[in-house]
């Protein structure tokens, strides 16, 4: 069943489309080259209400639904995938987890500032030896009076260097598996939290990805998010929403590559006519458009399920799995249609090709999405 967009959802989509194509897109290639963090874009997105999209107005948010949010996010990704990933982790995982598990004090202290975009959120779950299997993380949080003391290293953390507030998971009880993990809100200026190695990435080069090192990092007990032992659940529910966000990023980049390929195919002449007149190209365009539409419907239906308060774990994984694999097929075809020009940096498809590659990896690899989907079907729980 396709999702019927409301007038408000369409209006939000148009507004973000106009803003991001006019303001964000023109500097995307430069950011890819210089690795400059898109602070300016994010500040403007914050002013327009897109950094606390699903946060209620009483906490400075826009109170929009998830459908509006994913439409907005895919428009930002169309213009700049680096800006989109920061927006995605911030909204889908950090703000949402605070809304879901934060108490009133934490919402006032952290969510209100995050929702304005004046501080950016990061989410630190992954470790050097715990990626797909976060239960085996070794960062520890030991209680010491009114504080916890955190020690350990987190890896591949999106926005690690530029975030103001970080949700960090750590083991509070080694004898328990996932129930021994807790979550903490850590200010990035905490002297016990240092940014380590900054990765030099293939794509999404405007977004920083780095290690975070916790060395006797003292976190007040009141900054524990949720109860002790709820950290894994907080991460998993956050990732459910996050994965719909990755589907949105995939859709945005796919659409950008598709539009570039269509206009190039109409302009480029070979054998005395535009290459769009050749069946080989026409069929590629037909397949690309069909796959993009299928991804969009999966993304919207997962978002609508979340908005209706339904269990959306399986649908989110399906949307993420299909859209992230789809965009990698689309960028490859778009590059092929461009021929030699697709292989040089003068044309944006080369950047789209690199940016899309991580979508099948972060927020759960394609293999993990297949684990989630098949587990939920075969255990007869959370069946779509
Ligand atoms: N919602 C709520 N609860 C959930 C859940 C969900 N989506 N998924 C699992 N749980 C609960 C289960 O119900 C279970 O709870 P009980 O024991 O109380 O019943 C508990 O969590 C453990 O579940 P599993 O036995 O299924 O856990 P598992 O250890 O087998 O692993 C997994 C599950 C799906 C493999 C999970 O570990 C996973 O998603 N791994 C991938 C991690 C990931 O996506 N990392 C991305 C890093 S973040 C990132 O990339 C962000 C960025 O910066 C861009």
Short mmCIF file of N, CA, C and O in Angstrom, two decimals, residues 166-278:
data_model
loop_
_atom_site.label_atom_id
_atom_site.label_comp_id
_atom_site.label_asym_id
_atom_site.label_seq_id
_atom_site.Cartn_x
_atom_site.Cartn_y
_atom_site.Cartn_z
N UNK A 166 27.26 13.45 23.31
CA UNK A 166 27.45 12.10 22.76
C UNK A 166 26.70 11.08 23.63
O UNK A 166 26.84 11.10 24.87
N UNK A 167 25.94 10.22 22.98
CA UNK A 167 25.35 9.08 23.72
C UNK A 167 26.37 7.94 23.61
O UNK A 167 26.72 7.52 22.50
N UNK A 168 26.85 7.50 24.77
CA UNK A 168 27.91 6.48 24.81
C UNK A 168 27.37 5.25 25.52
O UNK A 168 26.75 5.37 26.59
N UNK A 169 27.61 4.08 24.95
CA UNK A 169 27.23 2.86 25.67
C UNK A 169 28.47 2.25 26.32
O UNK A 169 29.57 2.37 25.80
N UNK A 170 28.25 1.63 27.47
CA UNK A 170 29.37 1.00 28.20
C UNK A 170 28.83 -0.11 29.08
O UNK A 170 27.66 -0.11 29.47
N UNK A 171 29.72 -1.06 29.39
CA UNK A 171 29.32 -2.18 30.26
C UNK A 171 29.30 -1.73 31.72
O UNK A 171 30.28 -1.20 32.24
N UNK A 172 28.16 -1.93 32.35
CA UNK A 172 28.08 -1.66 33.79
C UNK A 172 28.09 -2.98 34.57
O UNK A 172 28.26 -2.98 35.78
N UNK A 173 27.88 -4.09 33.86
CA UNK A 173 27.90 -5.40 34.52
C UNK A 173 28.42 -6.45 33.54
O UNK A 173 27.72 -6.82 32.59
N UNK A 174 29.64 -6.89 33.81
CA UNK A 174 30.30 -7.85 32.91
C UNK A 174 29.68 -9.23 32.94
O UNK A 174 29.90 -10.04 32.03
N UNK A 175 28.92 -9.53 33.97
CA UNK A 175 28.38 -10.88 34.11
C UNK A 175 27.11 -11.06 33.25
O UNK A 175 26.66 -12.16 33.03
N UNK A 176 26.56 -9.93 32.82
CA UNK A 176 25.35 -10.01 32.00
C UNK A 176 25.72 -9.64 30.56
O UNK A 176 26.61 -8.82 30.36
N UNK A 177 25.03 -10.21 29.58
CA UNK A 177 25.36 -9.90 28.19
C UNK A 177 24.77 -8.55 27.82
O UNK A 177 25.23 -7.53 28.29
N UNK A 178 23.71 -8.54 26.98
CA UNK A 178 23.20 -7.22 26.58
C UNK A 178 22.60 -6.46 27.75
O UNK A 178 22.58 -5.24 27.76
N UNK A 179 22.15 -7.19 28.76
CA UNK A 179 21.53 -6.49 29.91
C UNK A 179 22.58 -5.87 30.85
O UNK A 179 22.23 -5.23 31.82
N UNK A 180 23.87 -6.07 30.51
CA UNK A 180 24.93 -5.44 31.31
C UNK A 180 25.44 -4.16 30.66
O UNK A 180 26.47 -3.62 31.07
N UNK A 181 24.73 -3.69 29.62
CA UNK A 181 25.16 -2.46 28.91
C UNK A 181 24.24 -1.29 29.29
O UNK A 181 23.02 -1.45 29.32
N UNK A 182 24.86 -0.13 29.59
CA UNK A 182 24.08 1.07 29.92
C UNK A 182 24.47 2.20 28.97
O UNK A 182 25.49 2.12 28.29
N UNK A 183 23.65 3.25 28.94
CA UNK A 183 23.92 4.39 28.05
C UNK A 183 24.12 5.65 28.88
O UNK A 183 23.49 5.83 29.92
N UNK A 184 25.00 6.52 28.38
CA UNK A 184 25.34 7.75 29.10
C UNK A 184 25.35 8.94 28.16
O UNK A 184 25.70 8.80 26.98
N UNK A 185 25.00 10.11 28.72
CA UNK A 185 25.08 11.36 27.97
C UNK A 185 26.38 12.04 28.37
O UNK A 185 26.57 12.36 29.56
N UNK A 186 27.26 12.21 27.41
CA UNK A 186 28.58 12.77 27.72
C UNK A 186 28.77 14.07 26.94
O UNK A 186 28.57 14.10 25.72
N UNK A 187 29.16 15.12 27.67
CA UNK A 187 29.49 16.38 27.00
C UNK A 187 30.85 16.23 26.34
O UNK A 187 31.79 15.69 26.95
N UNK A 188 30.97 16.74 25.13
CA UNK A 188 32.25 16.54 24.41
C UNK A 188 33.41 17.29 25.07
O UNK A 188 34.56 16.97 24.83
N UNK A 189 33.09 18.29 25.92
CA UNK A 189 34.20 18.99 26.59
C UNK A 189 34.59 18.33 27.91
O UNK A 189 35.42 18.86 28.65
N UNK A 190 34.04 17.17 28.18
CA UNK A 190 34.46 16.42 29.37
C UNK A 190 35.95 16.06 29.20
O UNK A 190 36.31 15.46 28.19
N UNK A 191 36.80 16.43 30.16
CA UNK A 191 38.24 16.19 29.97
C UNK A 191 38.60 14.71 29.82
O UNK A 191 39.66 14.38 29.27
N UNK A 192 37.73 13.83 30.25
CA UNK A 192 38.00 12.39 30.12
C UNK A 192 37.61 11.82 28.76
O UNK A 192 37.74 10.62 28.52
N UNK A 193 37.10 12.67 27.88
CA UNK A 193 36.66 12.21 26.55
C UNK A 193 37.49 12.92 25.48
O UNK A 193 37.39 14.14 25.33
N UNK A 194 38.32 12.17 24.80
CA UNK A 194 39.22 12.76 23.80
C UNK A 194 38.95 12.18 22.42
O UNK A 194 38.61 10.99 22.30
N UNK A 195 39.13 13.02 21.41
CA UNK A 195 38.98 12.54 20.03
C UNK A 195 40.30 11.91 19.61
O UNK A 195 41.36 12.51 19.77
N UNK A 196 40.23 10.68 19.11
CA UNK A 196 41.44 9.98 18.67
C UNK A 196 41.62 10.09 17.17
O UNK A 196 41.34 11.15 16.58
N UNK A 197 42.03 9.01 16.57
CA UNK A 197 42.34 8.98 15.14
C UNK A 197 41.15 9.40 14.27
O UNK A 197 40.06 8.86 14.40
N UNK A 198 41.40 10.39 13.40
CA UNK A 198 40.37 10.86 12.46
C UNK A 198 40.54 10.07 11.16
O UNK A 198 41.62 10.09 10.57
N UNK A 199 39.49 9.39 10.72
CA UNK A 199 39.62 8.51 9.54
C UNK A 199 39.67 9.32 8.25
O UNK A 199 39.01 10.33 8.11
N UNK A 200 40.46 8.82 7.29
CA UNK A 200 40.53 9.40 5.95
C UNK A 200 39.68 8.48 5.06
O UNK A 200 40.10 7.40 4.69
N UNK A 201 38.46 8.92 4.75
CA UNK A 201 37.47 8.01 4.15
C UNK A 201 37.37 8.14 2.63
O UNK A 201 37.70 9.17 2.06
N UNK A 202 36.82 7.09 2.04
CA UNK A 202 36.55 7.04 0.60
C UNK A 202 35.45 8.05 0.21
O UNK A 202 35.53 8.72 -0.82
N UNK A 203 34.43 8.15 1.03
CA UNK A 203 33.30 9.04 0.74
C UNK A 203 32.83 9.74 1.99
O UNK A 203 33.44 9.60 3.06
N UNK A 204 31.75 10.49 1.87
CA UNK A 204 31.21 11.29 2.99
C UNK A 204 32.32 12.05 3.68
O UNK A 204 32.44 12.06 4.91
N UNK A 205 33.16 12.67 2.86
CA UNK A 205 34.40 13.25 3.39
C UNK A 205 34.17 14.55 4.17
O UNK A 205 35.03 14.97 4.94
N UNK A 206 33.01 15.16 4.00
CA UNK A 206 32.71 16.37 4.77
C UNK A 206 32.24 16.05 6.18
O UNK A 206 32.12 16.94 7.02
N UNK A 207 31.95 14.79 6.44
CA UNK A 207 31.51 14.39 7.78
C UNK A 207 32.68 13.69 8.47
O UNK A 207 33.30 12.81 7.88
N UNK A 208 32.98 14.11 9.70
CA UNK A 208 34.12 13.50 10.39
C UNK A 208 33.74 12.18 11.03
O UNK A 208 32.64 12.01 11.58
N UNK A 209 34.66 11.23 10.95
CA UNK A 209 34.49 9.92 11.57
C UNK A 209 35.77 9.64 12.35
O UNK A 209 36.86 9.68 11.78
N UNK A 210 35.65 9.42 13.65
CA UNK A 210 36.87 9.31 14.47
C UNK A 210 36.67 8.36 15.64
O UNK A 210 35.54 7.96 15.97
N UNK A 211 37.80 8.04 16.28
CA UNK A 211 37.76 7.31 17.55
C UNK A 211 37.41 8.29 18.66
O UNK A 211 37.76 9.47 18.58
N UNK A 212 36.75 7.78 19.67
CA UNK A 212 36.56 8.55 20.91
C UNK A 212 37.20 7.73 22.03
O UNK A 212 36.90 6.54 22.19
N UNK A 213 38.08 8.38 22.76
CA UNK A 213 38.80 7.66 23.81
C UNK A 213 38.32 8.15 25.18
O UNK A 213 38.35 9.37 25.46
N UNK A 214 37.86 7.21 25.97
CA UNK A 214 37.38 7.54 27.32
C UNK A 214 38.44 7.09 28.32
O UNK A 214 38.74 5.89 28.42
N UNK A 215 39.01 8.08 29.00
CA UNK A 215 40.11 7.79 29.93
C UNK A 215 39.71 8.37 31.29
O UNK A 215 39.79 9.56 31.51
N UNK A 216 39.24 7.47 32.14
CA UNK A 216 38.72 7.90 33.45
C UNK A 216 37.75 9.07 33.30
O UNK A 216 37.86 10.10 33.98
N UNK A 217 36.82 8.91 32.40
CA UNK A 217 35.84 9.96 32.09
C UNK A 217 34.72 9.91 33.13
O UNK A 217 33.97 8.93 33.22
N UNK A 218 34.62 10.97 33.91
CA UNK A 218 33.63 10.99 35.00
C UNK A 218 32.31 11.55 34.49
O UNK A 218 32.24 12.67 33.99
N UNK A 219 31.27 10.74 34.62
CA UNK A 219 29.94 11.14 34.14
C UNK A 219 28.98 11.10 35.34
O UNK A 219 28.87 10.07 36.02
N UNK A 220 28.31 12.22 35.64
CA UNK A 220 27.38 12.21 36.78
C UNK A 220 26.28 11.16 36.60
O UNK A 220 25.84 10.92 35.46
N UNK A 221 25.86 10.58 37.71
CA UNK A 221 24.83 9.53 37.65
C UNK A 221 23.57 10.04 36.95
O UNK A 221 22.92 9.32 36.19
N UNK A 222 23.27 11.34 37.15
CA UNK A 222 22.03 11.87 36.53
C UNK A 222 22.13 11.95 35.00
O UNK A 222 21.14 12.16 34.32
N UNK A 223 23.34 11.74 34.45
CA UNK A 223 23.48 11.73 32.99
C UNK A 223 23.45 10.32 32.40
O UNK A 223 23.75 10.13 31.21
N UNK A 224 23.09 9.34 33.21
CA UNK A 224 22.84 8.00 32.64
C UNK A 224 21.49 8.07 31.92
O UNK A 224 20.52 8.59 32.48
N UNK A 225 21.46 7.60 30.68
CA UNK A 225 20.21 7.64 29.91
C UNK A 225 19.48 6.31 30.11
O UNK A 225 20.04 5.24 29.83
N UNK A 226 18.27 6.38 30.64
CA UNK A 226 17.54 5.13 30.94
C UNK A 226 18.10 4.47 32.18
O UNK A 226 19.00 5.00 32.84
N UNK A 227 17.59 3.28 32.47
CA UNK A 227 18.03 2.57 33.67
C UNK A 227 19.34 1.84 33.37
O UNK A 227 19.72 1.65 32.22
N UNK A 228 20.03 1.40 34.44
CA UNK A 228 21.21 0.56 34.24
C UNK A 228 20.77 -0.69 33.50
O UNK A 228 19.73 -1.28 33.82
N UNK A 229 21.53 -1.09 32.49
CA UNK A 229 21.20 -2.30 31.73
C UNK A 229 20.30 -2.06 30.54
O UNK A 229 20.02 -2.99 29.77
N UNK A 230 19.86 -0.81 30.36
CA UNK A 230 18.96 -0.53 29.21
C UNK A 230 19.70 -0.03 27.97
O UNK A 230 19.08 0.28 26.96
N UNK A 231 21.05 0.03 28.06
CA UNK A 231 21.82 0.64 26.98
C UNK A 231 21.67 -0.06 25.63
O UNK A 231 21.59 0.58 24.59
N UNK A 232 21.64 -1.40 25.65
CA UNK A 232 21.54 -2.14 24.38
C UNK A 232 20.17 -1.89 23.74
O UNK A 232 20.06 -1.66 22.53
N UNK A 233 19.16 -1.91 24.56
CA UNK A 233 17.79 -1.65 24.07
C UNK A 233 17.70 -0.23 23.49
O UNK A 233 17.10 -0.01 22.43
N UNK A 234 18.33 0.74 24.18
CA UNK A 234 18.32 2.13 23.68
C UNK A 234 19.00 2.18 22.32
O UNK A 234 18.50 2.81 21.38
N UNK A 235 20.13 1.47 22.19
CA UNK A 235 20.85 1.47 20.91
C UNK A 235 20.02 0.81 19.82
O UNK A 235 19.92 1.32 18.69
N UNK A 236 19.41 -0.31 20.13
CA UNK A 236 18.65 -1.05 19.10
C UNK A 236 17.41 -0.29 18.65
O UNK A 236 17.12 -0.22 17.45
N UNK A 237 16.69 0.31 19.60
CA UNK A 237 15.50 1.07 19.19
C UNK A 237 15.92 2.33 18.43
O UNK A 237 15.26 2.73 17.47
N UNK A 238 17.05 2.92 18.84
CA UNK A 238 17.57 4.07 18.09
C UNK A 238 17.93 3.68 16.67
O UNK A 238 17.66 4.41 15.72
N UNK A 239 18.54 2.51 16.54
CA UNK A 239 18.96 2.06 15.20
C UNK A 239 17.76 1.71 14.32
O UNK A 239 17.84 1.84 13.09
N UNK A 240 16.65 1.32 14.92
CA UNK A 240 15.44 1.07 14.09
C UNK A 240 15.09 2.33 13.30
O UNK A 240 14.87 2.29 12.09
N UNK A 241 15.05 3.46 14.02
CA UNK A 241 14.75 4.74 13.34
C UNK A 241 15.91 5.15 12.44
O UNK A 241 15.70 5.65 11.34
N UNK A 242 17.14 4.93 12.95
CA UNK A 242 18.33 5.30 12.18
C UNK A 242 18.36 4.61 10.82
O UNK A 242 18.76 5.21 9.82
N UNK A 243 17.92 3.36 10.79
CA UNK A 243 17.99 2.60 9.54
C UNK A 243 17.00 3.13 8.50
O UNK A 243 17.27 3.08 7.30
N UNK A 244 15.89 3.68 8.96
CA UNK A 244 14.97 4.33 8.00
C UNK A 244 15.67 5.58 7.45
O UNK A 244 15.53 5.90 6.26
N UNK A 245 16.44 6.22 8.31
CA UNK A 245 17.22 7.38 7.88
C UNK A 245 18.26 7.02 6.82
O UNK A 245 18.49 7.77 5.88
N UNK A 246 18.89 5.87 6.96
CA UNK A 246 19.90 5.45 5.95
C UNK A 246 19.18 5.14 4.63
O UNK A 246 19.71 5.40 3.55
N UNK A 247 17.98 4.61 4.72
CA UNK A 247 17.19 4.40 3.49
C UNK A 247 16.95 5.75 2.81
O UNK A 247 17.05 5.88 1.58
N UNK A 248 16.65 6.76 3.62
CA UNK A 248 16.41 8.11 3.07
C UNK A 248 17.67 8.68 2.44
O UNK A 248 17.61 9.28 1.35
N UNK A 249 18.81 8.51 3.09
CA UNK A 249 20.07 8.98 2.50
C UNK A 249 20.33 8.28 1.18
O UNK A 249 20.75 8.88 0.20
N UNK A 250 20.09 6.97 1.16
CA UNK A 250 20.31 6.17 -0.06
C UNK A 250 19.42 6.68 -1.18
O UNK A 250 19.87 6.82 -2.33
N UNK A 251 18.18 6.94 -0.84
CA UNK A 251 17.22 7.42 -1.84
C UNK A 251 17.67 8.76 -2.42
O UNK A 251 17.64 8.97 -3.64
N UNK A 252 18.14 9.66 -1.54
CA UNK A 252 18.57 10.99 -2.00
C UNK A 252 19.74 10.90 -2.96
O UNK A 252 19.73 11.53 -4.03
N UNK A 253 20.74 10.10 -2.60
CA UNK A 253 21.93 9.98 -3.47
C UNK A 253 21.54 9.27 -4.78
O UNK A 253 21.99 9.67 -5.87
N UNK A 254 20.68 8.27 -4.69
CA UNK A 254 20.24 7.55 -5.90
C UNK A 254 19.52 8.49 -6.86
O UNK A 254 19.76 8.48 -8.08
N UNK A 255 18.67 9.33 -6.31
CA UNK A 255 17.91 10.26 -7.16
C UNK A 255 18.85 11.28 -7.81
O UNK A 255 18.67 11.64 -8.99
N UNK A 256 19.85 11.73 -7.04
CA UNK A 256 20.81 12.69 -7.60
C UNK A 256 21.59 12.05 -8.76
O UNK A 256 21.77 12.67 -9.81
N UNK A 257 22.02 10.82 -8.57
CA UNK A 257 22.79 10.11 -9.62
C UNK A 257 21.90 9.85 -10.83
O UNK A 257 22.33 9.98 -11.99
N UNK A 258 20.65 9.49 -10.56
CA UNK A 258 19.70 9.20 -11.64
C UNK A 258 19.44 10.45 -12.48
O UNK A 258 19.51 10.42 -13.72
N UNK A 259 19.16 11.57 -11.81
CA UNK A 259 18.88 12.82 -12.54
C UNK A 259 20.08 13.24 -13.38
O UNK A 259 19.93 13.69 -14.52
N UNK A 260 21.28 13.07 -12.81
CA UNK A 260 22.50 13.42 -13.56
C UNK A 260 22.63 12.52 -14.79
O UNK A 260 22.98 12.99 -15.88
N UNK A 261 22.33 11.24 -14.62
CA UNK A 261 22.46 10.28 -15.74
C UNK A 261 21.44 10.58 -16.83
O UNK A 261 21.76 10.54 -18.03
N UNK A 262 20.21 10.90 -16.43
CA UNK A 262 19.17 11.19 -17.43
C UNK A 262 19.55 12.44 -18.23
O UNK A 262 19.48 12.45 -19.47
N UNK A 263 19.99 13.49 -17.54
CA UNK A 263 20.28 14.70 -18.31
C UNK A 263 21.53 14.50 -19.18
O UNK A 263 21.57 14.99 -20.31
N UNK A 264 22.49 13.74 -18.69
CA UNK A 264 23.68 13.47 -19.52
C UNK A 264 23.29 12.65 -20.76
O UNK A 264 23.74 12.94 -21.88
N UNK A 265 22.44 11.65 -20.55
CA UNK A 265 22.03 10.78 -21.66
C UNK A 265 21.28 11.56 -22.75
O UNK A 265 21.37 11.23 -23.93
N UNK A 266 20.58 12.60 -22.33
CA UNK A 266 19.84 13.41 -23.32
C UNK A 266 20.77 14.34 -24.10
O UNK A 266 20.50 14.68 -25.24
N UNK A 267 21.84 14.76 -23.44
CA UNK A 267 22.77 15.71 -24.07
C UNK A 267 23.84 15.04 -24.91
O UNK A 267 24.20 15.52 -25.98
N UNK A 268 24.36 13.95 -24.42
CA UNK A 268 25.52 13.31 -25.03
C UNK A 268 25.14 12.62 -26.35
O UNK A 268 24.28 11.74 -26.38
N UNK A 269 25.80 13.04 -27.42
CA UNK A 269 25.48 12.42 -28.73
C UNK A 269 26.60 11.50 -29.17
O UNK A 269 27.77 11.84 -29.06
N UNK A 270 26.23 10.35 -29.64
CA UNK A 270 27.17 9.40 -30.26
C UNK A 270 26.42 8.74 -31.41
O UNK A 270 25.20 8.57 -31.34
N UNK A 271 27.13 8.36 -32.43
CA UNK A 271 26.52 7.75 -33.62
C UNK A 271 25.40 8.64 -34.19
O UNK A 271 24.39 8.16 -34.67
N UNK A 272 25.57 9.97 -34.02
CA UNK A 272 24.64 10.92 -34.63
C UNK A 272 23.35 11.16 -33.87
O UNK A 272 22.44 11.82 -34.40
N UNK A 273 23.21 10.65 -32.67
CA UNK A 273 21.99 10.96 -31.89
C UNK A 273 22.28 10.86 -30.39
O UNK A 273 23.27 10.23 -29.98
N UNK A 274 21.40 11.48 -29.57
CA UNK A 274 21.63 11.40 -28.12
C UNK A 274 21.66 9.93 -27.66
O UNK A 274 20.87 9.11 -28.18
N UNK A 275 22.53 9.63 -26.72
CA UNK A 275 22.63 8.23 -26.28
C UNK A 275 21.33 7.76 -25.60
O UNK A 275 21.08 6.57 -25.47
N UNK A 276 20.47 8.72 -25.17
CA UNK A 276 19.17 8.34 -24.58
C UNK A 276 18.26 7.65 -25.60
O UNK A 276 17.24 7.07 -25.23
N UNK A 277 18.62 7.72 -26.88
CA UNK A 277 17.81 7.07 -27.92
C UNK A 277 18.14 5.59 -28.06
O UNK A 277 17.44 4.85 -28.75
N UNK A 278 19.22 5.16 -27.41
CA UNK A 278 19.61 3.75 -27.54
C UNK A 278 18.92 2.88 -26.48
O UNK A 278 18.83 3.26 -25.31
#
